[in-house]
Coordinates of C-alpha atoms in Angstrom, one line a residue:
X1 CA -16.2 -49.1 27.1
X2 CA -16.0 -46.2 28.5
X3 CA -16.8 -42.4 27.0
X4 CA -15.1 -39.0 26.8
X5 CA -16.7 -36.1 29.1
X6 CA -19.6 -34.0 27.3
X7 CA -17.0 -31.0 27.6
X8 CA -13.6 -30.3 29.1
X9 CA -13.0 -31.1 32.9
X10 CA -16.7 -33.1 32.6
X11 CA -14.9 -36.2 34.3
X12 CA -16.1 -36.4 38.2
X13 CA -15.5 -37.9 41.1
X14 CA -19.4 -39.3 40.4
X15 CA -18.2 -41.6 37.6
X16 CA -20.5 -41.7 34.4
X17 CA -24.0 -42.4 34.8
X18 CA -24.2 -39.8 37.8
X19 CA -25.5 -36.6 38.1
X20 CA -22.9 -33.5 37.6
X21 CA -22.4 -31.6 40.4
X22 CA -24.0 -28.2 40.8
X23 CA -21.3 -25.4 40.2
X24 CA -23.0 -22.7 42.2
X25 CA -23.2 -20.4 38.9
X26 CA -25.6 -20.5 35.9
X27 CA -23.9 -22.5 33.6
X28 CA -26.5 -22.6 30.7
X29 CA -24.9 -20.0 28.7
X30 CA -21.2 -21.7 29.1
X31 CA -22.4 -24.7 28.0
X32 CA -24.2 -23.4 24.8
X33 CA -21.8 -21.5 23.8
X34 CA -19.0 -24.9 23.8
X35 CA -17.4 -25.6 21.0
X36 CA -19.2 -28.3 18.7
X37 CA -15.9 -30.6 18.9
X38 CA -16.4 -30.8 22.4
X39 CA -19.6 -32.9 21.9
X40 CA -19.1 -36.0 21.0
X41 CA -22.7 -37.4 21.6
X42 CA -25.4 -35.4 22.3
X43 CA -25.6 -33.2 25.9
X44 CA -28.3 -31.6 27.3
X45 CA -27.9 -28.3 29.2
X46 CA -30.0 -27.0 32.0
X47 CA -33.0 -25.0 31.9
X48 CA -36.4 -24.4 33.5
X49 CA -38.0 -27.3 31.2
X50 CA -35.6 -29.8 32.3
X51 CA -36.0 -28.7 36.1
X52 CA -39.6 -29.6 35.6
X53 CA -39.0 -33.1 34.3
X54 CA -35.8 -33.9 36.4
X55 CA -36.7 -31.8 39.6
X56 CA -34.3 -29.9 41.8
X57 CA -31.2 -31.5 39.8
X58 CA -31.8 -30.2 36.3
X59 CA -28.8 -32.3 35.1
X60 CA -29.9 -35.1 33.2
X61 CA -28.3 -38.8 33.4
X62 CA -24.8 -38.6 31.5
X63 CA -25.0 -40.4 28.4
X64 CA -25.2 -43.4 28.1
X65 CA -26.4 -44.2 30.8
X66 CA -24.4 -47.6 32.9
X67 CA -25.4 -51.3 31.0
X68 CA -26.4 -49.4 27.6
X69 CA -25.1 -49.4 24.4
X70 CA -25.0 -45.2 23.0
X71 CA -25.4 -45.6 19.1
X72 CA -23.0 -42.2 19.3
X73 CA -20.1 -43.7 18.9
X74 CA -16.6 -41.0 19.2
X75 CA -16.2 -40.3 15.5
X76 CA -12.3 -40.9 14.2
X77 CA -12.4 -36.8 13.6
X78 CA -13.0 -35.6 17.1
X79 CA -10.0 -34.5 18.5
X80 CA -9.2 -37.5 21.0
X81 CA -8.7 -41.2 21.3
X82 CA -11.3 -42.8 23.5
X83 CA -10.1 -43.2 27.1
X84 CA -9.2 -46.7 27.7
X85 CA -6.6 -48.8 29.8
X86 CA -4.3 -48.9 27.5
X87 CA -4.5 -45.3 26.7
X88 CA -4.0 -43.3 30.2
X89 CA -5.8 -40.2 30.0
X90 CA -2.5 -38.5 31.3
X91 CA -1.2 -39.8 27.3
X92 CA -4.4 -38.3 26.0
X93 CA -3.3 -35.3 23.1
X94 CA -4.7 -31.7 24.5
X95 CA -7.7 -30.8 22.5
X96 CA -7.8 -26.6 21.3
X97 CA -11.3 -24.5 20.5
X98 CA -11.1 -23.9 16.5
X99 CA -10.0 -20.5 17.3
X100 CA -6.8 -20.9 18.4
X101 CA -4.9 -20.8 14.6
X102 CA -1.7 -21.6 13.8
X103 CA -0.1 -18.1 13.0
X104 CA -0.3 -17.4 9.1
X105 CA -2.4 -19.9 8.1
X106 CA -7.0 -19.9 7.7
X107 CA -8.8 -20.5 11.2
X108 CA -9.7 -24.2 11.6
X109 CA -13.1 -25.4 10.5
X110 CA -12.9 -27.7 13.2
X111 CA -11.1 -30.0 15.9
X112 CA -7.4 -29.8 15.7
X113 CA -5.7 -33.0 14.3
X114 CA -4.2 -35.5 16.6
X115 CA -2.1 -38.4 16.1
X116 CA -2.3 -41.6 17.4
X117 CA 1.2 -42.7 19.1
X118 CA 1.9 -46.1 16.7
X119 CA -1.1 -44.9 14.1
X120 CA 1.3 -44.6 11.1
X121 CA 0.0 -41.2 9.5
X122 CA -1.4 -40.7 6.2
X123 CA 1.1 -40.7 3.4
X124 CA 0.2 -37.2 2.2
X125 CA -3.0 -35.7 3.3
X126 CA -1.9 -32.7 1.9
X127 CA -1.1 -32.4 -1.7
X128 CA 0.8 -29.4 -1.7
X129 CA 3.3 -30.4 1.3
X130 CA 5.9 -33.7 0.8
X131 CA 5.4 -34.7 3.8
X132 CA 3.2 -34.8 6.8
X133 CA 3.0 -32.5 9.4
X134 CA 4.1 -33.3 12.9
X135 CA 1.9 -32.6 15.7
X136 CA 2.6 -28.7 17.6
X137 CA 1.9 -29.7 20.6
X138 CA 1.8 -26.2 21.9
X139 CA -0.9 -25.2 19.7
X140 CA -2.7 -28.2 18.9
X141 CA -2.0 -27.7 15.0
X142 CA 0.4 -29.0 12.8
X143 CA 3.9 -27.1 11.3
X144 CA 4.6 -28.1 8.2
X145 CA 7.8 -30.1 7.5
X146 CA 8.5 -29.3 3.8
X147 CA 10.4 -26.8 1.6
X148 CA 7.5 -24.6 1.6
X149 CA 8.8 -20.8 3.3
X150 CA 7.6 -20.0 6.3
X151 CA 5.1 -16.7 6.6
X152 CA 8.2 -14.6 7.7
X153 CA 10.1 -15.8 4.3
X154 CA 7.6 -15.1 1.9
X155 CA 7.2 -11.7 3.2
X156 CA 10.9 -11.9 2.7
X157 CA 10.6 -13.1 -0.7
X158 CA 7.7 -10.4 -1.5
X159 CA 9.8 -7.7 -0.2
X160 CA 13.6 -8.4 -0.4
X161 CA 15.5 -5.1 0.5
X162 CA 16.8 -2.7 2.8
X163 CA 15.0 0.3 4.0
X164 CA 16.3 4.0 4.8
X165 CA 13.6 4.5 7.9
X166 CA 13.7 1.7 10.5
X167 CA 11.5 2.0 13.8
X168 CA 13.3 5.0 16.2
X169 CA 14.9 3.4 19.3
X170 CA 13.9 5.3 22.6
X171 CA 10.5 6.5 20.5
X172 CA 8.4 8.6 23.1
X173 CA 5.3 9.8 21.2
X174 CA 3.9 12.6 24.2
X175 CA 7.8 13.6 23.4
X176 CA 7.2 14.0 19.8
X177 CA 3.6 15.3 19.7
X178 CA 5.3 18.4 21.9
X179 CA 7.9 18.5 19.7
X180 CA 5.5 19.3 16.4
X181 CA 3.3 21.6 18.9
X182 CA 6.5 23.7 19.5
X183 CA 7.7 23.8 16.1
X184 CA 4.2 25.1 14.5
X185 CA 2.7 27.6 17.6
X186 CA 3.3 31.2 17.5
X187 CA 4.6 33.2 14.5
X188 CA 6.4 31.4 12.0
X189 CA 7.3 27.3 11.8
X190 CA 10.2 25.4 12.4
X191 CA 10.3 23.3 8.9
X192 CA 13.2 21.9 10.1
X193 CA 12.1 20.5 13.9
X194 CA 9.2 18.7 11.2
X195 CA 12.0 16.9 9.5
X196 CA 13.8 16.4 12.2
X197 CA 10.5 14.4 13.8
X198 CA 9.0 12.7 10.9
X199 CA 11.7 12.2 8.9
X200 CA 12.7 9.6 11.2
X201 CA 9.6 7.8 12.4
X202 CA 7.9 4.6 11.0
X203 CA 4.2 4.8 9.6
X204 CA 3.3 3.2 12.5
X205 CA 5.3 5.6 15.2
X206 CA 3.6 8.1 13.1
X207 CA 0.2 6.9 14.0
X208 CA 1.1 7.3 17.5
X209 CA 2.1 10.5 17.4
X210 CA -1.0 11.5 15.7
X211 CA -2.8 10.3 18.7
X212 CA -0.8 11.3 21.4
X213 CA -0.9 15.0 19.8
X214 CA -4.5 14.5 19.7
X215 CA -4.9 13.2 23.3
X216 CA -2.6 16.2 24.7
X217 CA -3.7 18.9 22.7
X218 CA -6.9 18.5 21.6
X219 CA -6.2 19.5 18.0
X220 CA -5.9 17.5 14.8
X221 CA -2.2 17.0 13.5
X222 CA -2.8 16.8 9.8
X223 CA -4.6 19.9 10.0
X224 CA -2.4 22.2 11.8
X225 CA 0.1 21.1 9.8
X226 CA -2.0 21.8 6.5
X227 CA -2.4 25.4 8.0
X228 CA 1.2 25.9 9.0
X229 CA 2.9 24.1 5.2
X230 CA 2.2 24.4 1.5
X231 CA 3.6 23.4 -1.7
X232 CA 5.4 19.7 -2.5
X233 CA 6.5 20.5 0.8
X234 CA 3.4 20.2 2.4
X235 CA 1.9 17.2 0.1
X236 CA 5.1 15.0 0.8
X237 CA 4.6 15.5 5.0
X238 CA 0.8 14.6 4.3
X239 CA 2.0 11.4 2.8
X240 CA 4.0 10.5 5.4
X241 CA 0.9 11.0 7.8
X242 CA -1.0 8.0 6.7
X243 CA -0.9 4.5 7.1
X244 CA 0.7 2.8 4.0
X245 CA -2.3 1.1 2.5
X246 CA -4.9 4.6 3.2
X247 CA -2.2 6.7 1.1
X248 CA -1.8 4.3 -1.6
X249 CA -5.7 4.2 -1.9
X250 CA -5.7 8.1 -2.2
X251 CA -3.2 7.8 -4.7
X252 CA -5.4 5.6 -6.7
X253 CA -8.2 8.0 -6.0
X254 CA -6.3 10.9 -7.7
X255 CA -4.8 8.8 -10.5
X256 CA -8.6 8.1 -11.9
X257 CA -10.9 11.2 -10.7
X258 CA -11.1 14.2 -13.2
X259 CA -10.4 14.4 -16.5
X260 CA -7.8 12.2 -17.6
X261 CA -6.0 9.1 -15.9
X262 CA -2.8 8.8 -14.6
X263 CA -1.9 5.0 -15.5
X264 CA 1.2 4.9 -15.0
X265 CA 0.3 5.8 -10.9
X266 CA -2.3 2.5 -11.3
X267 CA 1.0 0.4 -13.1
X268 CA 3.2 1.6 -10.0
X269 CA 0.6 0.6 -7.5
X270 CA -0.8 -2.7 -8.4
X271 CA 1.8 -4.2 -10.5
X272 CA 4.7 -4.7 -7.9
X273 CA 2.0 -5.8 -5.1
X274 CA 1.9 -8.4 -2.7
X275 CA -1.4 -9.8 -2.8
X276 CA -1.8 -8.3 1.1
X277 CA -0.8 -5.1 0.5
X278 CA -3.6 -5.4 -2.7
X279 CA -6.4 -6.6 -0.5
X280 CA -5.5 -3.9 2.1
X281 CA -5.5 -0.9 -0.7
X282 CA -8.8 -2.3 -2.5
X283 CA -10.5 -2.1 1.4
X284 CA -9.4 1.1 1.8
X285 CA -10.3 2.5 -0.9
X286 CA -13.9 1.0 -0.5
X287 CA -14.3 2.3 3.7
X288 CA -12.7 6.0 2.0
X289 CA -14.9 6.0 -1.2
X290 CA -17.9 3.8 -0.8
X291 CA -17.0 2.5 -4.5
X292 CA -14.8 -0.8 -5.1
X293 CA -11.9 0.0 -6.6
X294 CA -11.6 -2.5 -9.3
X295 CA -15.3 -0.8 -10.7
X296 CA -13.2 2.7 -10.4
X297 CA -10.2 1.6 -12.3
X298 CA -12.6 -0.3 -14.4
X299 CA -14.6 2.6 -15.8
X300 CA -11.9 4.6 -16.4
X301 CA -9.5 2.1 -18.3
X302 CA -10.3 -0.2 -21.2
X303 CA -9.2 -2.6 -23.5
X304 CA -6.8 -5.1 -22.6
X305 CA -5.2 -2.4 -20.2
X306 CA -8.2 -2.6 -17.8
X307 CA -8.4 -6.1 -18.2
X308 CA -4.4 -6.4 -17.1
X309 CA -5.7 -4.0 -14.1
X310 CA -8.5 -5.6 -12.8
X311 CA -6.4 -8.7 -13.0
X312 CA -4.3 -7.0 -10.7
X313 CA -6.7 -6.1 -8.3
X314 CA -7.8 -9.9 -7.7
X315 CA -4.7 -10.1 -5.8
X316 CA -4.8 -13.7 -6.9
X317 CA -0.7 -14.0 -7.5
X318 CA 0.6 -17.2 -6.1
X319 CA 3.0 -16.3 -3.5
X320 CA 4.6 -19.5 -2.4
X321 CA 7.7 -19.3 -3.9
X322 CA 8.1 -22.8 -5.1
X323 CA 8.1 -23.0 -9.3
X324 CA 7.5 -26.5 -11.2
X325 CA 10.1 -26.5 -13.7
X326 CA 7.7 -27.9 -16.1
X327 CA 5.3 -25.3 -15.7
X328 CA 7.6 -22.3 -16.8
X329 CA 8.6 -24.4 -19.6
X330 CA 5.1 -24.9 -20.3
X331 CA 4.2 -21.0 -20.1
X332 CA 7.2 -20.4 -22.0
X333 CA 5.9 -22.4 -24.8
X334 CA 2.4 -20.9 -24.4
X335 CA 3.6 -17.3 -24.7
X336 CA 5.6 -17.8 -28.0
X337 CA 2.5 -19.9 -29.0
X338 CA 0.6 -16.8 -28.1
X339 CA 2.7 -13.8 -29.8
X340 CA 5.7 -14.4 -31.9
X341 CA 4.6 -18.0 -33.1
X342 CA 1.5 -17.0 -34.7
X343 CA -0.2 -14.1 -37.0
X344 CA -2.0 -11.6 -34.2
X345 CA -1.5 -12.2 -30.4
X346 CA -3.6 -13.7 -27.5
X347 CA -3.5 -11.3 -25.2
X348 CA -5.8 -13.4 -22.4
X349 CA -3.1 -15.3 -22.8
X350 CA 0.0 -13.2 -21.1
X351 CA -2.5 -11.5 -18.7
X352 CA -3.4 -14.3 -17.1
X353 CA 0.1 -16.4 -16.8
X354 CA 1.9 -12.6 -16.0
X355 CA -1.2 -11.6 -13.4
X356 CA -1.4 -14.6 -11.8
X357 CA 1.9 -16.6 -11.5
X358 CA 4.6 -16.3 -8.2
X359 CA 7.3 -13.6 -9.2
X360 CA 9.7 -16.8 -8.8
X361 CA 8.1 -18.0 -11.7
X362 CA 8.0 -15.3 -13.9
X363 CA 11.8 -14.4 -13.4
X364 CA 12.9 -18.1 -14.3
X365 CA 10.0 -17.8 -17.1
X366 CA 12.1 -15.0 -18.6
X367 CA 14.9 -17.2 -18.5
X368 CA 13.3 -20.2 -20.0
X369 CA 11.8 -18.2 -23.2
X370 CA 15.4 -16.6 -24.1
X371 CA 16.4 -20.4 -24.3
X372 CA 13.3 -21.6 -26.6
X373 CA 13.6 -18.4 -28.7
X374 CA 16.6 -16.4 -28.1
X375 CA 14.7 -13.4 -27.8
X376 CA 13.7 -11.4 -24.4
X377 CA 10.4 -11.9 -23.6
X378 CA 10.4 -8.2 -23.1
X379 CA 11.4 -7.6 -26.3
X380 CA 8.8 -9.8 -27.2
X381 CA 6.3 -8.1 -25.2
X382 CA 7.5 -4.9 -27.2
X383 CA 6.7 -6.0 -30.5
X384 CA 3.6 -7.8 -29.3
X385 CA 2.0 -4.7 -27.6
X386 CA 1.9 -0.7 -27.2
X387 CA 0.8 1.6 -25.5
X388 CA -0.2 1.2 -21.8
X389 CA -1.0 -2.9 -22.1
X390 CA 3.1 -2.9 -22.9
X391 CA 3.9 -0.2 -20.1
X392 CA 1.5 -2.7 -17.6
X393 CA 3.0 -6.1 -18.8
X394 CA 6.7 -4.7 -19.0
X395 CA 6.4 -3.0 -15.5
X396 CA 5.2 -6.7 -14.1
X397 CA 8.5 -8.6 -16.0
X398 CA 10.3 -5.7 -14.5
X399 CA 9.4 -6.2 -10.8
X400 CA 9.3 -10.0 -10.9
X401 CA 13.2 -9.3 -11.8
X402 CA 14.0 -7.0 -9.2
X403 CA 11.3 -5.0 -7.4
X404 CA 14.1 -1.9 -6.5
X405 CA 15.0 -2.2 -10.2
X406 CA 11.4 -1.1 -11.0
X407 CA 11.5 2.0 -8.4
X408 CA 15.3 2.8 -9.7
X409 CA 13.2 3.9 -13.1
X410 CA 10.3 5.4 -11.5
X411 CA 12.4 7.4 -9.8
X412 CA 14.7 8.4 -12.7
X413 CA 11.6 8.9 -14.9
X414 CA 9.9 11.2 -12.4
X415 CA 13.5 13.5 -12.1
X416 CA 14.9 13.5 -15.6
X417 CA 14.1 15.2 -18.1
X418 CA 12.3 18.8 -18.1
X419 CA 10.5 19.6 -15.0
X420 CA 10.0 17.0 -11.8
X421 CA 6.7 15.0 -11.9
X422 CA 6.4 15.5 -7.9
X423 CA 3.9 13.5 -6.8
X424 CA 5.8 10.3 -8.5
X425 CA 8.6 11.3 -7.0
X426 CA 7.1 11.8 -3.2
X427 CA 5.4 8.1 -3.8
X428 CA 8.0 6.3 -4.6
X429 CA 10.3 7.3 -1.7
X430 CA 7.3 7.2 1.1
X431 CA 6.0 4.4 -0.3
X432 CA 9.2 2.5 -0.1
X433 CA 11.4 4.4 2.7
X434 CA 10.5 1.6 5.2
X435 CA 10.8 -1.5 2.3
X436 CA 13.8 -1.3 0.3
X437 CA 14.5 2.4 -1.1
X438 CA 18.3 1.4 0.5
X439 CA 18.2 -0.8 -2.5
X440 CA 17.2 1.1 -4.8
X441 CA 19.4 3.7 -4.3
X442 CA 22.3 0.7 -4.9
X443 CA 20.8 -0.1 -8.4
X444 CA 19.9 4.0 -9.2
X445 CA 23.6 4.2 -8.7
X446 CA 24.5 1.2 -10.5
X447 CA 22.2 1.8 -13.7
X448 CA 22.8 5.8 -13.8
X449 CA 26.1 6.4 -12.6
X450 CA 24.9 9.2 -10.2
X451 CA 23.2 9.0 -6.0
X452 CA 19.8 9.2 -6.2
X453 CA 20.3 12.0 -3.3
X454 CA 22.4 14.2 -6.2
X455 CA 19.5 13.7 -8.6
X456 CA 16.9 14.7 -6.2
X457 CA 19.4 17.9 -4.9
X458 CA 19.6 19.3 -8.1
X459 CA 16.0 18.8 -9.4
X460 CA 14.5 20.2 -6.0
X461 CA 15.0 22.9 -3.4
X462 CA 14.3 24.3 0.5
X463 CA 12.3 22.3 2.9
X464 CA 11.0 20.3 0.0
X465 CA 14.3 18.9 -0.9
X466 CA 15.5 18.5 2.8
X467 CA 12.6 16.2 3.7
X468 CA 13.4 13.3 0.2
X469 CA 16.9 13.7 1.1
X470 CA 16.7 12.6 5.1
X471 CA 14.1 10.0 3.9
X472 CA 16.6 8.4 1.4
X473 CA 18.5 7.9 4.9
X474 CA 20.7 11.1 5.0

């Protein structure tokens, strides 16, 4: 019987049982740094200790040595099949360091899998899948074979629209930094050359540009053009000139600082969420403030509000976009059992199934409890709750529905009525211009009877209104 190498490439022209050749480089700190799966049985490495007890060749004999028996035996777990007659090596599955991940899923905790030609596999090693992966023999790791979507698709699913501002084709961001420079030196600015730039750039072209400006002029964009703007004018170009997940943690910021808290901004934030974009806010917020964010929101909320929020902000939503029929019947059941079936209500209870289950679910959920009771959940909701705990739940029915059915409201909310609530309104079309605000403005449309771009022209003016209206792609 004979063994696997110590490492990769350890076979020789020597055979086992001989001494390695020297490599004419230290190789001490390449082989202490190999990857445990590469070790089947245990290796020595060279050092000054072993020189004294081996001599000039500081190799020991490879393991085991010829005519005895190693009690290491290659565990079943390793990574490989023993090399054997039967099994030419030139058969033999490629083995892949632990780091090398299969894009979208947790780094491995250890070798790759490999499967043995004629081995049938295990019927379901994975609960969650239906049926066994199949090797990827590019990467060493399995792809799924199920129903389960890809990555890619459940961003899809998480995100399902059309945006106003896609990436700019032919982007040169030297070309654009001069561009800005031009438009804000000397007397006067050129509002509409700023527009004309960052109207049509992504957050991430943006970045760039923020950069290049800073590599070629030596002067900080975001403050030049604080000096240069002002008004709503001013605090919707700021917003654009920060990644997504830094602005949204400002927002939070400002929604809970002061006297007084803005919850509906906290509702807008967390409640339509992937549990990404979450994670990314919440770390944000904790590199800006040195404070978590849950503890923020938590000490400024209360009640079953803050508990709804801090739910949230676990980002703990299942996202795989498979439901168990059974299961929304189930929480259907539970929530009638929880509110309208009984004297009082069990609030725990419709935090916890509306934090924490896949949008999928809750829109088939809302389907499921008109059938048992006839009655919107909702509506249920309604008469179950007030105040902001109704807002918080209502918002989260609302966006498992139809996320740009949410932001249609927001929008309306922050337009109608006397005055504009600005901020609101600057929020929800930077926060959305590069996700789905070309949906939205189908359901504004469809739910009001008027373009969001009319509302917006006549509850705004000058540069101000220029800049919502070429976001909202026009």
């Amino acid at each position: 019987m004979s063994y696997p190498p110590p490492y990769p490439g350890g076979y020789s022209q020597q055979g086992f049982g001989m001494p390695q050749p020297t490599l004419g480089f230290n190789v001490s700190d390449e082989a202490t740094n190999a990857p445990s799966q590469y070790a089947p049985y245990p290796t020595q490495v060279p050092n000054s200790s072993r020189q004294e007890e081996f001599g000039s060749n500081p190799y020991p004999p490879t393991y085991p040595p010829a005519g005895v028996t190693s009690p290491y035996q290659p565990s079943a777990n390793q990574g490989f099949q023993p090399y054997t007659s039967t099994y030419p090596a030139s058969q033999v599955p490629p083995r892949y360091p632990a780091s090398s991940v299969y894009p979208g899923y947790a780094p491995a905790q250890g070798p790759s899998p490999v499967l043995e030609p004629g081995v049938p596999s295990n019927p379901n090693p994975y609960p969650l899948y239906p049926s066994y992966p199949s090797l990827n023999q590019t990467q060493g790791y399995p792809v799924v074979q199920s129903q389960l979507p890809s990555r890619p698709q459940q961003q899809q699913q998480k995100m399902d629209g059309r945006p106003t501002v896609v990436p700019f084709q032919g982007f040169n961001a030297t070309a654009d930094a001069e561009a800005l420079r031009k438009a804000m030196k000397g007397f006067g600015t050129d509002e509409a050359a700023i527009i004309q730039v960052l109207s049509r750039r992504t957050a991430d072209q943006r970045m760039d540009i923020l950069r290049a400006y800073k590599a070629n002029f030596g002067k900080d964009l975001i403050k030049d053009l604080k000096s240069e703007l002002s008004g709503n004018f001013e605090r919707a170009i700021l917003a654009l000139m920060h990644p997504r997940a830094e602005y949204l943690a400002m927002e939070v910021r400002e929604a809970i600082k002061g006297a007084g808290t803005q919850e509906g901004t906290l509702v807008e934030i967390l409640a339509p969420g992937p549990n990404d974009e979450i994670a990314a806010i919440c770390d944000t917020y904790y590199k800006l403030y040195g404070k978590s964010m849950e503890d923020s929101i938590a000490s400024d909320t209360s009640g079953d509000f803050k508990r709804l929020l801090v739910a949230l902000c676990q980002g703990q939503r299942d996202e795989y976009g498979v439901t168990d029929n059974e299961v929304v019947m189930n929480d259907a059941h539970r929530l009638y059992s929880a509110g309208e079936g009984k004297l009082g209500t069990e609030e725990s209870a419709f935090i916890q199934v509306l934090a924490t289950r896949s949008f999928q679910h809750l829109k088939q959920l809302q389907q499921e409890y008109v059938k048992i009771t006839g009655r919107e959940l909702e509506d249920a909701v309604a008469s179950e709750f007030s105040g902001n705990i109704e807002k918080g739940l209502t918002a989260v029915l609302t966006c498992a529905r139809s996320r740009p059915e949410y932001f249609a409201k927001r929008l309306n909310n922050a337009i109608s009525g006397a005055g504009t609530h600005d901020r609101a309104l600057i929020r929800c079309i930077v926060s959305r211009c590069e996700i789905d605000l070309a949906t939205i403005k189908e359901y504004y449309i469809h739910m009001y009877g008027r373009a969001l771009e009319e509302d917006i022209k006549n509850d705004t003016s000058g540069d101000y209104k220029k800049l919502l209206v070429a976001l909202c792609g026009n």
